[in-house]
Every structure is written in structure tokens, then in C-alpha cells.
Tab-separated table of C-alpha atoms and ligand atoms in Angstrom:
chain	number	residue	atom	x	y	z
A	658	MET	CA	-41.131	110.588	59.180
A	659	LYS	CA	-38.039	113.299	59.448
A	660	THR	CA	-37.422	115.438	56.685
A	661	ILE	CA	-34.115	116.725	56.396
A	662	ILE	CA	-32.547	119.057	54.066
A	663	ILE	CA	-29.186	118.806	52.467
A	664	THR	CA	-27.754	121.639	50.574
A	665	GLY	CA	-24.624	121.129	48.314
A	666	GLY	CA	-26.315	117.398	47.518
A	667	ALA	CA	-25.320	117.432	44.206
A	668	GLY	CA	-21.646	118.109	44.278
A	669	PHE	CA	-18.690	115.621	45.245
A	670	ILE	CA	-18.998	115.271	49.271
A	671	GLY	CA	-23.029	116.166	49.450
A	672	SER	CA	-23.787	113.477	46.585
A	673	HIS	CA	-21.867	110.756	48.888
A	674	LEU	CA	-23.945	112.015	51.914
A	675	VAL	CA	-27.724	111.917	50.311
A	676	ARG	CA	-26.636	108.561	49.020
A	677	LEU	CA	-25.919	107.381	52.722
A	678	PHE	CA	-28.796	108.587	54.186
A	679	VAL	CA	-31.520	108.247	51.075
A	680	ASN	CA	-30.622	104.343	51.296
A	681	LYS	CA	-29.780	104.162	55.274
A	682	TYR	CA	-33.072	106.341	56.708
A	683	PRO	CA	-35.781	105.045	54.508
A	684	GLU	CA	-38.077	106.802	57.005
A	685	TYR	CA	-36.311	110.411	56.457
A	686	HIS	CA	-37.935	112.505	53.842
A	687	ILE	CA	-34.203	113.960	52.053
A	688	VAL	CA	-34.631	117.098	50.340
A	689	ASN	CA	-31.436	117.950	48.276
A	690	ILE	CA	-31.329	121.819	47.662
A	691	ASP	CA	-28.541	122.267	44.686
A	692	LYS	CA	-28.403	125.481	42.156
A	693	LEU	CA	-26.245	122.708	40.176
A	694	THR	CA	-23.444	125.529	39.232
A	695	TYR	CA	-20.415	123.819	37.285
A	696	ALA	CA	-19.775	122.182	40.098
A	697	GLY	CA	-23.005	120.142	40.576
A	698	ASN	CA	-24.246	116.950	38.479
A	699	LEU	CA	-27.229	115.226	39.191
A	700	ALA	CA	-25.720	112.403	37.274
A	701	ASN	CA	-23.914	111.803	40.840
A	702	LEU	CA	-27.055	110.936	42.287
A	703	LYS	CA	-28.405	108.363	39.358
A	704	ASP	CA	-28.686	105.510	41.674
A	705	VAL	CA	-31.183	107.482	44.433
A	706	GLU	CA	-32.739	109.617	42.112
A	707	ASP	CA	-36.407	107.640	41.787
A	708	ALA	CA	-35.988	106.681	45.789
A	709	PRO	CA	-39.652	107.426	47.642
A	710	ASN	CA	-37.863	109.076	50.443
A	711	TYR	CA	-35.786	111.758	48.101
A	712	GLU	CA	-36.383	114.804	46.356
A	713	PHE	CA	-34.209	117.171	44.606
A	714	ILE	CA	-34.974	120.829	44.515
A	715	LYS	CA	-33.000	123.682	42.275
A	716	ALA	CA	-32.323	126.814	44.166
A	717	ASP	CA	-29.756	129.288	44.915
A	718	ILE	CA	-29.241	129.505	48.596
A	719	VAL	CA	-28.321	133.370	47.922
A	720	ASP	CA	-31.876	133.650	46.773
A	721	ALA	CA	-33.588	134.514	50.609
A	722	GLU	CA	-37.273	134.481	49.199
A	723	HIS	CA	-36.579	131.135	47.309
A	724	ILE	CA	-35.213	129.513	50.610
A	725	PHE	CA	-37.914	130.470	53.120
A	726	SER	CA	-40.527	129.198	50.447
A	727	ILE	CA	-38.874	125.779	50.775
A	728	PHE	CA	-38.473	125.879	54.139
A	729	ASN	CA	-41.768	126.940	55.168
A	730	LYS	CA	-43.157	124.541	52.742
A	731	TYR	CA	-41.273	121.720	54.124
A	732	GLN	CA	-40.410	122.386	57.765
A	733	PRO	CA	-37.480	120.303	58.459
A	734	ASP	CA	-36.289	118.815	61.407
A	735	GLY	CA	-32.809	119.004	60.278
A	736	ILE	CA	-30.697	120.949	57.544
A	737	ILE	CA	-27.135	119.890	56.510
A	738	HIS	CA	-25.336	122.087	55.284
A	739	LEU	CA	-22.446	122.347	52.366
A	740	ALA	CA	-23.635	124.125	49.405
A	741	ALA	CA	-20.462	126.170	48.595
A	742	GLU	CA	-17.961	127.707	46.604
A	743	SER	CA	-15.505	125.122	47.083
A	744	HIS	CA	-12.083	125.432	44.861
A	745	VAL	CA	-9.373	127.403	46.191
A	746	ASP	CA	-8.096	128.353	42.487
A	747	ARG	CA	-11.204	129.820	41.766
A	748	SER	CA	-11.382	132.193	44.871
A	749	ILE	CA	-8.198	133.532	43.999
A	750	SER	CA	-9.341	134.330	40.515
A	751	ASN	CA	-13.175	135.189	41.525
A	752	PRO	CA	-13.636	136.015	44.954
A	753	ASN	CA	-17.037	137.293	44.912
A	754	GLU	CA	-19.020	134.094	44.090
A	755	PHE	CA	-17.439	132.903	47.667
A	756	ILE	CA	-18.844	135.466	49.125
A	757	PHE	CA	-22.247	135.581	48.138
A	758	THR	CA	-22.892	131.908	48.028
A	759	ASN	CA	-20.704	130.892	50.687
A	760	ILE	CA	-21.562	133.725	53.417
A	761	VAL	CA	-24.819	135.484	52.115
A	762	GLY	CA	-26.128	131.930	51.244
A	763	THR	CA	-25.294	130.678	54.871
A	764	ALA	CA	-26.964	133.476	56.350
A	765	ASN	CA	-30.418	133.230	54.440
A	766	LEU	CA	-30.179	129.446	55.571
A	767	LEU	CA	-29.769	130.647	59.229
A	768	ASN	CA	-32.426	133.298	59.196
A	769	ALA	CA	-34.500	130.562	57.545
A	770	ALA	CA	-34.636	128.244	59.665
A	771	ARG	CA	-34.840	130.482	62.673
A	772	LYS	CA	-37.993	131.523	61.322
A	773	ILE	CA	-39.845	128.346	61.145
A	774	TRP	CA	-38.267	126.829	64.226
A	775	GLY	CA	-38.768	130.082	66.207
A	776	ASP	CA	-38.901	129.198	69.900
A	777	LYS	CA	-39.757	125.215	69.076
A	778	SER	CA	-36.633	124.364	68.609
A	779	GLU	CA	-36.129	121.699	70.776
A	780	GLY	CA	-34.888	118.183	68.854
A	781	LYS	CA	-33.781	120.659	65.765
A	782	ARG	CA	-30.454	120.588	64.379
A	783	PHE	CA	-28.346	123.197	61.789
A	784	TYR	CA	-25.519	121.173	60.640
A	785	HIS	CA	-23.143	122.944	59.240
A	786	VAL	CA	-20.115	121.561	57.493
A	787	SER	CA	-16.949	123.118	57.313
A	788	THR	CA	-13.195	122.884	56.576
A	789	ASP	CA	-9.940	123.062	57.873
A	790	GLU	CA	-8.595	125.579	55.613
A	791	VAL	CA	-10.289	127.866	58.422
A	792	TYR	CA	-7.238	127.096	60.389
A	793	GLY	CA	-4.789	128.447	58.224
A	794	SER	CA	-1.365	126.759	57.556
A	795	LEU	CA	0.659	124.827	59.881
A	796	GLY	CA	4.674	124.818	59.546
A	797	LYS	CA	6.132	121.477	60.128
A	798	ASN	CA	5.173	120.390	63.229
A	799	GLY	CA	1.591	120.409	65.362
A	800	PHE	CA	-2.236	119.462	64.181
A	801	PHE	CA	-5.202	121.595	64.073
A	802	LYS	CA	-7.862	120.740	67.167
A	803	GLU	CA	-10.897	122.593	68.110
A	804	SER	CA	-9.327	125.054	69.429
A	805	THR	CA	-6.818	126.322	67.063
A	806	ALA	CA	-7.189	129.740	66.293
A	807	TYR	CA	-8.670	130.526	63.403
A	808	ASP	CA	-6.479	132.172	60.718
A	809	PRO	CA	-7.801	131.848	56.839
A	810	ARG	CA	-5.724	132.954	54.122
A	811	SER	CA	-7.747	132.405	51.265
A	812	PRO	CA	-11.107	134.385	49.731
A	813	TYR	CA	-12.489	130.596	49.901
A	814	SER	CA	-11.257	129.888	53.621
A	815	ALA	CA	-11.757	133.338	54.674
A	816	SER	CA	-15.314	133.155	53.236
A	817	LYS	CA	-16.185	129.615	55.119
A	818	ALA	CA	-14.728	130.939	58.277
A	819	SER	CA	-17.405	134.125	58.217
A	820	SER	CA	-19.687	131.059	57.392
A	821	ASP	CA	-18.617	129.219	60.442
A	822	HIS	CA	-18.780	132.962	62.947
A	823	LEU	CA	-22.488	132.934	61.562
A	824	VAL	CA	-23.123	129.980	62.401
A	825	ARG	CA	-22.028	129.916	65.874
A	826	ALA	CA	-23.159	133.130	66.748
A	827	TYR	CA	-27.014	131.938	65.676
A	828	GLY	CA	-26.432	129.335	68.243
A	829	HIS	CA	-25.267	131.405	70.705
A	830	THR	CA	-27.530	134.862	70.348
A	831	PHE	CA	-30.857	132.889	69.027
A	832	ASN	CA	-30.022	129.565	70.511
A	833	LEU	CA	-30.263	127.845	67.448
A	834	PRO	CA	-29.595	124.388	67.733
A	835	SER	CA	-26.310	123.917	65.416
A	836	VAL	CA	-23.165	122.068	65.007
A	837	ILE	CA	-20.474	122.420	62.896
A	838	SER	CA	-17.618	120.234	61.531
A	839	ASN	CA	-14.384	120.780	59.935
A	840	CYS	CA	-12.885	118.354	57.744
A	841	SER	CA	-9.339	117.837	55.812
A	842	ASN	CA	-9.397	116.846	51.997
A	843	ASN	CA	-11.284	114.487	50.550
A	844	TYR	CA	-11.154	112.010	47.700
A	845	GLY	CA	-12.856	109.614	46.180
A	846	SER	CA	-15.752	109.185	43.258
A	847	TYR	CA	-18.043	111.884	41.541
A	848	GLN	CA	-15.083	114.906	42.907
A	849	PHE	CA	-15.011	117.424	39.904
A	850	PRO	CA	-11.470	117.588	37.911
A	851	GLU	CA	-10.256	120.736	39.282
A	852	LYS	CA	-9.187	119.469	42.123
A	853	LEU	CA	-5.780	117.532	42.769
A	854	ILE	CA	-6.785	114.092	42.651
A	855	PRO	CA	-9.567	113.663	40.078
A	856	LEU	CA	-7.709	116.495	37.772
A	857	PHE	CA	-4.880	114.732	37.403
A	858	ILE	CA	-5.892	111.144	36.932
A	859	ASN	CA	-7.526	112.419	33.730
A	860	ASN	CA	-4.111	113.993	32.908
A	861	ILE	CA	-2.286	110.942	32.968
A	862	ARG	CA	-4.945	109.408	31.330
A	863	ASN	CA	-5.110	111.318	28.448
A	864	ASN	CA	-1.115	111.816	28.469
A	865	LYS	CA	-1.544	115.511	29.200
A	866	ALA	CA	1.360	117.751	31.546
A	867	LEU	CA	0.884	117.462	35.099
A	868	PRO	CA	0.784	121.003	36.871
A	869	VAL	CA	2.546	120.734	40.112
A	870	TYR	CA	2.354	124.083	42.303
A	871	GLY	CA	5.344	125.221	43.012
A	872	LYS	CA	7.837	122.729	44.666
A	873	GLY	CA	4.947	120.352	45.177
A	874	GLU	CA	5.983	120.452	49.060
A	875	ASN	CA	2.882	121.441	50.403
A	876	ILE	CA	0.983	118.872	52.613
A	877	ARG	CA	-2.544	117.773	53.083
A	878	ASP	CA	-3.904	115.079	55.098
A	879	TRP	CA	-6.533	113.365	52.721
A	880	LEU	CA	-9.841	111.602	53.786
A	881	TRP	CA	-11.890	109.281	52.171
A	882	VAL	CA	-15.257	110.807	51.185
A	883	GLU	CA	-17.436	108.244	52.330
A	884	ASP	CA	-15.617	107.966	55.540
A	885	HIS	CA	-16.262	112.202	56.142
A	886	ALA	CA	-20.061	111.084	54.979
A	887	ARG	CA	-20.238	108.585	57.846
A	888	ALA	CA	-18.919	110.534	60.588
A	889	ILE	CA	-21.591	113.750	59.612
A	890	ASP	CA	-23.910	111.391	59.839
A	891	ILE	CA	-23.097	110.246	63.537
A	892	ILE	CA	-22.412	113.736	64.466
A	893	PHE	CA	-25.913	114.796	63.404
A	894	HIS	CA	-27.104	112.472	65.007
A	895	GLN	CA	-25.275	112.140	68.007
A	896	GLY	CA	-23.200	115.644	68.259
A	897	LYS	CA	-23.404	118.266	70.808
A	898	ASN	CA	-25.284	121.312	70.124
A	899	GLY	CA	-22.711	124.161	69.976
A	900	ASP	CA	-19.803	121.271	69.637
A	901	THR	CA	-17.516	121.675	67.041
A	902	TYR	CA	-15.784	118.456	65.532
A	903	ASN	CA	-12.555	118.209	63.469
A	904	ILE	CA	-12.598	115.402	61.251
A	905	GLY	CA	-9.148	113.953	59.495
A	906	GLY	CA	-7.260	110.919	58.467
A	907	HIS	CA	-4.358	111.329	60.058
A	908	ASN	CA	-3.041	110.898	56.593
A	909	GLU	CA	-0.414	112.995	55.068
A	910	TRP	CA	1.389	113.637	52.058
A	911	THR	CA	3.064	116.217	50.013
A	912	ASN	CA	1.712	116.739	47.049
A	913	ILE	CA	4.595	115.584	45.100
A	914	ASP	CA	4.724	112.195	47.201
A	915	LEU	CA	1.297	111.586	46.196
A	916	ILE	CA	1.201	113.233	42.642
A	917	ARG	CA	4.333	109.953	41.964
A	918	LEU	CA	2.216	106.819	43.959
A	919	MET	CA	-0.594	108.094	41.361
A	920	CYS	CA	1.310	107.653	38.523
A	921	ARG	CA	3.135	104.190	39.770
A	922	ILE	CA	-0.878	103.125	39.964
A	923	MET	CA	-1.786	104.501	36.855
A	924	ASP	CA	1.552	103.037	34.828
A	925	ARG	CA	0.381	99.731	36.264
A	926	LYS	CA	-3.005	99.748	35.772
A	927	LEU	CA	-2.500	101.414	31.873
A	928	GLY	CA	0.073	99.109	31.311
A	929	ARG	CA	2.717	101.683	30.994
A	930	LYS	CA	6.018	101.167	31.435
A	931	THR	CA	6.910	102.235	35.280
A	932	GLY	CA	8.165	105.823	34.989
A	933	GLU	CA	6.472	106.822	32.195
A	934	SER	CA	3.339	108.844	33.475
A	935	GLU	CA	6.405	110.726	35.878
A	936	LYS	CA	7.369	112.229	32.693
A	937	LEU	CA	4.516	114.070	32.568
A	938	ILE	CA	5.060	116.155	35.381
A	939	SER	CA	5.569	119.880	35.125
A	940	TYR	CA	6.438	122.192	37.737
A	941	VAL	CA	4.487	125.849	37.061
A	942	LYS	CA	4.061	128.588	39.095
A	943	ASP	CA	2.954	128.248	42.674
A	944	ARG	CA	-1.076	129.280	44.074
A	945	ALA	CA	-1.162	132.581	45.524
A	946	GLY	CA	-0.698	132.524	49.295
A	947	HIS	CA	-0.428	128.656	48.658
A	948	ASP	CA	-1.010	127.193	52.206
A	949	LEU	CA	1.959	125.196	53.319
A	950	ARG	CA	0.773	122.417	55.613
A	951	TYR	CA	-2.796	121.042	56.528
A	952	ALA	CA	-3.268	118.020	59.842
A	953	ILE	CA	-6.299	117.435	61.912
A	954	ASP	CA	-6.133	115.932	64.932
A	955	SER	CA	-9.850	114.039	65.000
A	956	SER	CA	-9.266	112.522	68.641
A	957	LYS	CA	-12.729	114.365	69.933
A	958	LEU	CA	-14.539	112.948	67.392
A	959	GLN	CA	-12.364	109.667	67.746
A	960	LYS	CA	-13.087	109.480	71.681
A	961	GLU	CA	-16.764	111.005	72.180
A	962	LEU	CA	-18.549	109.458	68.939
A	963	HIS	CA	-16.352	106.688	68.300
A	964	TRP	CA	-15.647	107.682	64.371
A	965	THR	CA	-12.519	105.983	62.600
A	966	PRO	CA	-11.468	106.467	59.378
A	967	SER	CA	-12.514	102.823	57.528
A	968	LEU	CA	-10.105	102.539	54.387
A	969	GLN	CA	-6.150	102.632	53.824
A	970	PHE	CA	-5.169	105.715	51.974
A	971	GLU	CA	-3.420	103.240	49.455
A	972	GLU	CA	-6.057	100.715	49.052
A	973	GLY	CA	-8.233	103.814	48.760
A	974	LEU	CA	-6.578	105.502	46.225
A	975	GLU	CA	-6.570	102.392	44.174
A	976	LYS	CA	-10.513	102.477	44.967
A	977	THR	CA	-10.432	106.246	43.367
A	978	ILE	CA	-8.386	105.426	40.403
A	979	ASP	CA	-10.269	102.494	39.514
A	980	TRP	CA	-13.688	104.086	39.670
A	981	TYR	CA	-12.501	107.357	37.339
A	982	LEU	CA	-11.002	104.981	34.625
A	983	GLU	CA	-14.191	102.959	34.874
A	984	ASN	CA	-16.333	106.202	34.744
A	985	GLU	CA	-14.931	107.904	31.063
A	986	GLU	CA	-18.410	109.393	30.357
A	987	TRP	CA	-18.808	110.884	33.441
A	988	MET	CA	-15.511	112.625	33.553
A	989	ASN	CA	-16.192	113.088	29.620
A	990	ASN	CA	-19.365	115.240	30.159
A	991	ILE	CA	-18.050	117.349	32.564
A	992	THR	CA	-14.669	117.825	30.856
A	993	SER	CA	-16.281	119.033	27.830
A	994	GLY	CA	-18.209	122.986	26.967
A	995	ASP	CA	-17.001	125.314	30.079
A	996	TYR	CA	-14.656	123.059	31.651
A	997	LYS	CA	-12.282	123.778	28.430
A	998	LYS	CA	-12.155	127.236	29.248
A	999	TYR	CA	-11.836	127.157	32.994
A	1000	TYR	CA	-8.627	124.402	32.025
A	1001	GLU	CA	-6.901	127.496	29.813
A	1002	ASP	CA	-7.707	130.190	31.939
A	1003	GLN	CA	-6.260	128.471	35.100
A	1004	TYR	CA	-3.034	126.672	33.135
A	1005	THR	CA	-2.097	127.723	29.794
A	1006	LYS	CA	-0.643	131.128	31.032
A	1007	ARG	CA	0.896	129.743	34.357
B	1376	NAD	P1	-18.612	120.955	45.256
B	1376	NAD	O1	-17.957	122.410	45.210
B	1376	NAD	O2	-18.265	119.515	44.674
B	1376	NAD	O3	-19.714	120.793	45.846
B	1376	NAD	C1	-20.632	122.119	46.141
B	1376	NAD	C2	-22.067	121.680	45.784
B	1376	NAD	O4	-22.920	123.233	45.974
B	1376	NAD	C3	-22.232	122.004	44.301
B	1376	NAD	O5	-23.831	120.771	44.093
B	1376	NAD	C4	-23.267	123.147	43.685
B	1376	NAD	O6	-24.054	123.077	42.610
B	1376	NAD	C5	-23.660	123.621	45.194
B	1376	NAD	N1	-23.575	125.155	45.156
B	1376	NAD	C6	-22.495	125.814	44.849
B	1376	NAD	N2	-22.994	127.108	45.414
B	1376	NAD	C7	-24.687	127.024	45.427
B	1376	NAD	C8	-25.449	127.706	45.420
B	1376	NAD	N3	-25.711	129.347	46.016
B	1376	NAD	N4	-26.663	127.512	46.257
B	1376	NAD	C9	-27.270	126.162	46.212
B	1376	NAD	N5	-26.471	125.651	45.701
B	1376	NAD	C10	-25.079	125.705	45.196
B	1376	NAD	O7	-18.109	120.789	47.269
B	1376	NAD	P2	-17.762	119.450	48.211
B	1376	NAD	O8	-15.634	119.708	47.329
B	1376	NAD	O9	-18.548	118.609	47.733
B	1376	NAD	O10	-17.920	119.996	49.191
B	1376	NAD	C11	-18.900	120.229	49.653
B	1376	NAD	C12	-18.640	120.850	51.247
B	1376	NAD	O11	-17.696	120.602	51.821
B	1376	NAD	C13	-18.337	122.448	50.960
B	1376	NAD	O12	-19.058	123.356	51.725
B	1376	NAD	C14	-17.193	122.485	51.369
B	1376	NAD	O13	-16.559	123.756	52.126
B	1376	NAD	C15	-17.125	121.380	52.307
B	1376	NAD	N6	-15.514	120.680	52.423
B	1376	NAD	C16	-14.845	120.128	51.446
B	1376	NAD	C17	-13.714	119.437	51.295
B	1376	NAD	C18	-12.830	118.958	50.316
B	1376	NAD	O14	-11.993	118.134	50.342
B	1376	NAD	N7	-13.575	118.981	48.957
B	1376	NAD	C19	-13.195	118.971	52.676
B	1376	NAD	C20	-13.577	119.996	54.018
B	1376	NAD	C21	-14.956	120.431	53.477
B	1377	DAU	O1	-8.819	121.073	53.174
B	1377	DAU	C1	-9.884	121.056	53.124
B	1377	DAU	C2	-10.074	121.943	51.368
B	1377	DAU	O2	-9.371	120.686	50.324
B	1377	DAU	C3	-11.218	121.781	50.905
B	1377	DAU	O3	-12.010	122.473	52.127
B	1377	DAU	C4	-11.566	122.773	49.606
B	1377	DAU	O4	-12.797	122.607	49.083
B	1377	DAU	C5	-10.751	121.531	48.705
B	1377	DAU	O5	-11.010	122.259	47.429
B	1377	DAU	C6	-9.406	121.288	48.959
B	1377	DAU	O6	-8.805	122.451	48.968
B	1377	DAU	P1	-6.955	122.081	48.747
B	1377	DAU	O7	-6.412	123.463	47.780
B	1377	DAU	O8	-6.016	121.397	49.523
B	1377	DAU	O9	-7.075	121.225	47.481
B	1377	DAU	P2	-6.814	121.357	45.694
B	1377	DAU	O10	-7.600	119.686	45.489
B	1377	DAU	O11	-7.126	122.490	45.193
B	1377	DAU	O12	-5.169	120.891	46.023
B	1377	DAU	C7	-4.630	120.242	46.906
B	1377	DAU	C8	-3.078	120.263	47.108
B	1377	DAU	O13	-2.311	120.483	45.406
B	1377	DAU	C9	-2.974	121.985	46.864
B	1377	DAU	O14	-1.776	122.145	48.127
B	1377	DAU	C10	-2.680	122.637	45.843
B	1377	DAU	C11	-1.787	121.716	45.191
B	1377	DAU	N1	-2.310	121.614	43.549
B	1377	DAU	C12	-3.599	121.651	43.020
B	1377	DAU	C13	-3.744	121.667	41.684
B	1377	DAU	C14	-5.498	121.748	41.589
B	1377	DAU	C15	-1.382	121.401	42.328
B	1377	DAU	O15	0.125	121.581	42.919
B	1377	DAU	N2	-1.973	121.301	41.010
B	1377	DAU	C16	-3.171	122.085	40.841
B	1377	DAU	O16	-3.221	121.516	39.261
């Protein structure tokens, strides 16, 4: 039996990955390490929490001693590292959390893996899940390739870039078997409603203003979260040590076009007149340092490891909207309490 530690498994992408691994690999022991910050939610994993091959441990990756004691006890064969502070706006208002969790936390995991594997690291793997934001911002043309120079421009992306560099450095200097992937914007179920798609679905449903940053001209490349989880599975098992793989959907949308599409779909689903939800659009002060465009060239992953995205965007977006409409209780539970204060700080003064 293999033991795989997944960090950040109670978050958005992590919970999809835990579900995939617990169901697909009954012979693996999946240990989910998560601090349960505002973004971590065990309700995301209700359907697998009693599975015999699954275990949850509440731990902060910044706590080096605790992390080492877990690694020492479980002797994992693989680590898939997703735990992070992940929201760009929060990194602008409070960069330090990002530096602790994303940089120091990653270093602690690398040190713990190095200590327990020593020079017997054959067949082991440290997989670091990263973002396309490390490459900076594109103009109208071009794509991020694995060879694109790093140019992070927000505290979030700078902290992720630092962690990528650390993972590569440990691979190079200490022969720690590692692999990195850099993915574009994910969408789907269980995403915390601070991110564009779930935030706007929730606001449309509740007839609340839709705060579009700047002119809504920024472009993102959207990928269904389950396709990201599938890519991680393939790279974890078949990727080459020391390599990097870009993951993306070839699916670029300006924010405003995406928001208009969401409004039209939701008018239909909520029985509103066409155009009614669009009236909620409200242009607000732009995000500081707002990256204009992200677009991923995922041809390496497609050619070498035969991964392709499975869902057309319109179909995925409909499915996603349906999920949030059907899971009102999940949304209401996380938008009570602290979320209200976050929302006020982030949007009321904009
Ligand atoms: P998320 O914010 O939904 O989840 C992050 C999880 O990490 C939460 O469960 C949280 O409790 C946990 N966590 C945070 N700090 C921790 C700490 N100090 N110790 C232990 N656990 C901690 O994030 P997400 O959107 O699921 O992203 C997961 C990973 O994927 C991140 O590394 C992110 O950079 C990367 N990524 C995200 C996207 C995206 O579109 N969401 C795209 C590409 C890459
Ligand atoms: O590209 C991958 C990255 O995608 C991940 O690494 C990050 O963890 C993830 O949060 C995401 O970053 P973005 O900043 O692109 O996602 P967000 O959902 O915050 O914003 C998407 C776009 O929508 C962006 O151009 C900002 C804009 N936006 C966002 C919010 C929350 C608005 O116009 N209004 C909003 O209220």
C-alpha cells in the first residue's frame, strides 16, 4: 500500500483531487493535511470522509515540527502539495500570510520529505501544484510555455514563484524527486465565493451588485477543476522528475463576456427576463497591478502524457451554476460569519 500526503485537501482543487484519489486508488492510503483556514471546508469531502483509505489531519504547514512528525509517522511515498493562500485580492491587503504559508510552508514540506527519504528517494515523488500567474501577464498575443521566464507581479504570484524555485532547487541540489505543474484559472463546484465565478453566481442569485474590476477587459483561460485533478493524477504517476507541465483549457474569456454569459444562463435558470441580471453589473475600482491576460500552452502535457480537457466551457459553466443553485446550504454556511466582514472590506469602499 502506498501512502500519499495531499496538502490543502479541504480546499477547492484539493477536495476534488482527494475525492479522485480516494475513489480511484483504494490501494493508496490518502492523508489529507489541511489547516482549515477560511478556505478549507471539510463539508467539501463529506462523500469520502468515511472511506477506509482516507484520513484527515488538521495541521499548519508553517509549523515545521508538526509537519516533520506527521511525515515521520506516515512515511509517505508521495506528496501532492496544494495548500496555499490562493486569492490575489487577499495577497494585496495582507501579503504576509502568503509569504508564510506559500514560501515557508513549502520549504517545511521539502525539508520534511528530504529528511525522511534521505538517499532512499527512488520511486518517491514531491509534486508541487502551482499557477500560471508566476509567468506574469500577457499582451493580446502569445501563450505561457514551460520555458516562459518568471515575472510574478502580485504578492500571491511572487510567493508561488518563490515556492516553485525552492522545489526546483531542492530537486537540483539534493536530488529530491520533484515535479511541478502550472495551471490556469479553475472553475467548478466547492470553490470559495471570493473568486469570480462562485461570487458572481451567488450575487446574481441574491440580486446583489456584480463588482467588475476596471473595464472587465482582463482575460483568463478557464479550466474545469475535474480536468485539473485528472491532469495532476496523470503527472503524478507519469510525469518526469525535474520537469514542469503547463495545464490549461485553451479557453480564453474577457471577464465581461464571461459575466454576461453567466447572467444570461442565470436569467433562464431563475425564470428572469433576459437582460435582467445584467443590470446588476457595476464597474468598480480596478485591482491593483491587475494582470491583463493569462493563456496557457498545454501542448507538452497533451503530447507527452496524452491529457486533454474533457468538457466544453459552456457545458461546464451550466453544470457549475446548477451545482451552486442546488447547494444553497453549502453556500449559506460559508457566507455567514467572517465572510461578511471580508466582503465589506473588499467591496464596500471600492
Ligand atoms: P483554496 O484557497 O480553495 O484552498 C487552499 C487550501 O489550503 C484550504 O483548504 C486551506 O485551508 C489550506 N491551507 C491554507 N493555508 C494552509 C496552511 N498554512 N497549512 C495547511 N493548509 C493550509 O485554493 P485552491 O484554489 O484549491 O488552490 C489550490 C492550489 O492550486 C494552490 O496552491 C493554488 O496556488 C493552486 N492553483 C489554483 C488555481 C485556481 O484557479 N484556483 C489555479 C492554478 C493553481
Ligand atoms: O490563473 C490561476 C489563478 O487563478 C490561481 O492561481 C488563483 O489562485 C486563482 O484565484 C485565480 O486568480 P485570478 O485573480 O485570475 O481569479 P479571480 O477569480 O480572483 O479573478 C478572475 C478575474 O476576475 C480577474 O481578472 C479579476 C476579476 N474579478 C475578480 C473578482 C473577485 C472581478 O472583476 N471582480 C471580482 O469581484
